[in-house]
Amino acid sequence: MDIRCRKGLCKFNDKFTCKAKSILVDREVVCSTFDKDENKEVQDVTKNLFTQEPCYAPQRDSKALEIKCKADCLFNHNGACVSNGITLNSIKEKPFCVSYLRKL
């Protein structure tokens, strides 16, 4: 599973890869594991978007990471995320899971 996080100020974010021991996506589709680090320097990928490739940490094996989900999501299987990948946004204040697909 590909786990990417765009919340650069999270203390678990290492060059867009989550280094937390576990992730919990709550009922509002927000990563409850997010922990803001005010002293962290964020990589600005938009400044050189078309001239320089962003620096990414190696992909992490999802077997070493517990991903729990409480959202009403298509990928929520008995409280565990079964998606092929999970990405958290950077645009809003809260770290929303953009891999979320509502169950019909």
mmCIF file of C-alpha atoms in Angstrom:
data_model
loop_
_atom_site.group_PDB
_atom_site.id
_atom_site.type_symbol
_atom_site.label_atom_id
_atom_site.label_comp_id
_atom_site.label_asym_id
_atom_site.label_seq_id
_atom_site.Cartn_x
_atom_site.Cartn_y
_atom_site.Cartn_z
ATOM 1 C CA MET A 1 0.000 0.000 0.000
ATOM 2 C CA ASP A 2 1.293 3.441 -0.905
ATOM 3 C CA ILE A 3 0.996 5.819 2.047
ATOM 4 C CA ARG A 4 1.528 9.491 1.201
ATOM 5 C CA CYS A 5 1.001 12.522 3.397
ATOM 6 C CA ARG A 6 1.033 16.119 2.223
ATOM 7 C CA LYS A 7 0.729 17.599 5.729
ATOM 8 C CA GLY A 8 4.306 18.872 5.927
ATOM 9 C CA LEU A 9 3.926 20.166 9.480
ATOM 10 C CA CYS A 10 3.056 16.757 10.954
ATOM 11 C CA LYS A 11 5.791 15.348 13.173
ATOM 12 C CA PHE A 12 5.312 11.914 11.518
ATOM 13 C CA ASN A 13 5.769 13.245 7.968
ATOM 14 C CA ASP A 14 9.169 12.428 6.463
ATOM 15 C CA LYS A 15 9.344 13.854 2.933
ATOM 16 C CA PHE A 16 5.695 12.960 2.175
ATOM 17 C CA THR A 17 5.875 9.479 3.775
ATOM 18 C CA CYS A 18 4.123 8.802 7.089
ATOM 19 C CA LYS A 19 6.427 7.391 9.784
ATOM 20 C CA ALA A 20 3.743 6.923 12.469
ATOM 21 C CA LYS A 21 3.317 3.470 14.030
ATOM 22 C CA SER A 22 -0.386 3.588 13.218
ATOM 23 C CA ILE A 23 -2.903 5.766 11.390
ATOM 24 C CA LEU A 24 -6.513 6.347 12.393
ATOM 25 C CA VAL A 25 -8.961 7.964 9.969
ATOM 26 C CA ASP A 26 -11.974 9.105 11.997
ATOM 27 C CA ARG A 27 -15.677 9.357 11.079
ATOM 28 C CA GLU A 28 -15.120 12.826 9.566
ATOM 29 C CA VAL A 29 -12.448 11.351 7.217
ATOM 30 C CA VAL A 30 -9.658 13.161 9.112
ATOM 31 C CA CYS A 31 -6.359 11.597 10.180
ATOM 32 C CA SER A 32 -6.536 11.575 13.987
ATOM 33 C CA THR A 33 -2.853 10.635 14.164
ATOM 34 C CA PHE A 34 -1.816 14.081 12.843
ATOM 35 C CA ASP A 35 0.421 15.877 15.349
ATOM 36 C CA LYS A 36 1.522 19.371 14.337
ATOM 37 C CA ASP A 37 5.209 20.246 14.727
ATOM 38 C CA GLU A 38 5.616 24.049 14.709
ATOM 39 C CA ASN A 39 9.426 23.815 14.405
ATOM 40 C CA LYS A 40 9.401 21.672 11.277
ATOM 41 C CA GLU A 41 10.605 23.138 7.985
ATOM 42 C CA VAL A 42 8.267 22.276 5.100
ATOM 43 C CA GLN A 43 9.545 21.449 1.624
ATOM 44 C CA ASP A 44 8.083 23.904 -0.920
ATOM 45 C CA VAL A 45 7.434 21.736 -3.974
ATOM 46 C CA THR A 46 5.497 24.379 -5.913
ATOM 47 C CA LYS A 47 8.423 26.781 -6.264
ATOM 48 C CA ASN A 48 10.338 24.525 -8.675
ATOM 49 C CA LEU A 49 7.493 22.241 -9.740
ATOM 50 C CA PHE A 50 8.490 21.958 -13.409
ATOM 51 C CA THR A 51 12.265 22.164 -13.033
ATOM 52 C CA GLN A 52 13.142 20.046 -10.006
ATOM 53 C CA GLU A 53 11.709 16.757 -8.730
ATOM 54 C CA PRO A 54 10.479 16.862 -5.092
ATOM 55 C CA CYS A 55 12.408 14.826 -2.552
ATOM 56 C CA TYR A 56 10.385 11.804 -1.381
ATOM 57 C CA ALA A 57 11.263 9.346 1.366
ATOM 58 C CA PRO A 58 11.190 5.655 0.332
ATOM 59 C CA GLN A 59 7.769 4.018 0.302
ATOM 60 C CA ARG A 60 6.924 2.335 3.558
ATOM 61 C CA ASP A 61 5.640 -1.227 3.783
ATOM 62 C CA SER A 62 2.058 -1.131 5.050
ATOM 63 C CA LYS A 63 2.643 -4.380 6.982
ATOM 64 C CA ALA A 64 4.728 -2.334 9.438
ATOM 65 C CA LEU A 65 1.872 0.140 9.893
ATOM 66 C CA GLU A 66 -1.606 -0.349 11.357
ATOM 67 C CA ILE A 67 -4.212 1.655 9.407
ATOM 68 C CA LYS A 68 -7.601 1.887 11.123
ATOM 69 C CA CYS A 69 -10.659 3.606 9.705
ATOM 70 C CA LYS A 70 -13.938 4.735 11.250
ATOM 71 C CA ALA A 71 -15.228 6.546 8.143
ATOM 72 C CA ASP A 72 -18.192 5.311 6.096
ATOM 73 C CA CYS A 73 -15.770 4.425 3.302
ATOM 74 C CA LEU A 74 -15.746 1.787 0.582
ATOM 75 C CA PHE A 75 -12.251 0.730 1.757
ATOM 76 C CA ASN A 76 -13.227 0.351 5.430
ATOM 77 C CA HIS A 77 -13.388 -3.375 6.150
ATOM 78 C CA ASN A 78 -14.313 -3.994 9.798
ATOM 79 C CA GLY A 79 -12.330 -0.955 10.914
ATOM 80 C CA ALA A 80 -9.225 -1.616 8.810
ATOM 81 C CA CYS A 81 -8.303 0.211 5.599
ATOM 82 C CA VAL A 82 -8.032 -2.124 2.585
ATOM 83 C CA SER A 83 -7.255 0.522 -0.039
ATOM 84 C CA ASN A 84 -4.286 0.156 -2.418
ATOM 85 C CA GLY A 85 -3.040 3.513 -1.156
ATOM 86 C CA ILE A 86 -3.851 6.338 1.187
ATOM 87 C CA THR A 87 -3.087 10.025 0.679
ATOM 88 C CA LEU A 88 -3.734 12.902 3.072
ATOM 89 C CA ASN A 89 -4.249 16.417 1.720
ATOM 90 C CA SER A 90 -2.286 19.584 2.387
ATOM 91 C CA ILE A 91 -4.799 22.252 1.375
ATOM 92 C CA LYS A 92 -7.114 22.555 4.363
ATOM 93 C CA GLU A 93 -6.259 22.902 8.039
ATOM 94 C CA LYS A 94 -7.289 19.339 8.847
ATOM 95 C CA PRO A 95 -5.537 16.334 7.236
ATOM 96 C CA PHE A 96 -8.388 14.820 5.202
ATOM 97 C CA CYS A 97 -7.987 11.398 3.601
ATOM 98 C CA VAL A 98 -8.369 12.061 -0.140
ATOM 99 C CA SER A 99 -8.469 8.298 -0.859
ATOM 100 C CA TYR A 100 -11.945 8.225 0.746
ATOM 101 C CA LEU A 101 -14.830 6.859 -1.328
ATOM 102 C CA ARG A 102 -18.252 6.937 0.330
ATOM 103 C CA LYS A 103 -20.158 3.659 0.512
ATOM 104 C CA LEU A 104 -23.329 3.611 -1.533
#
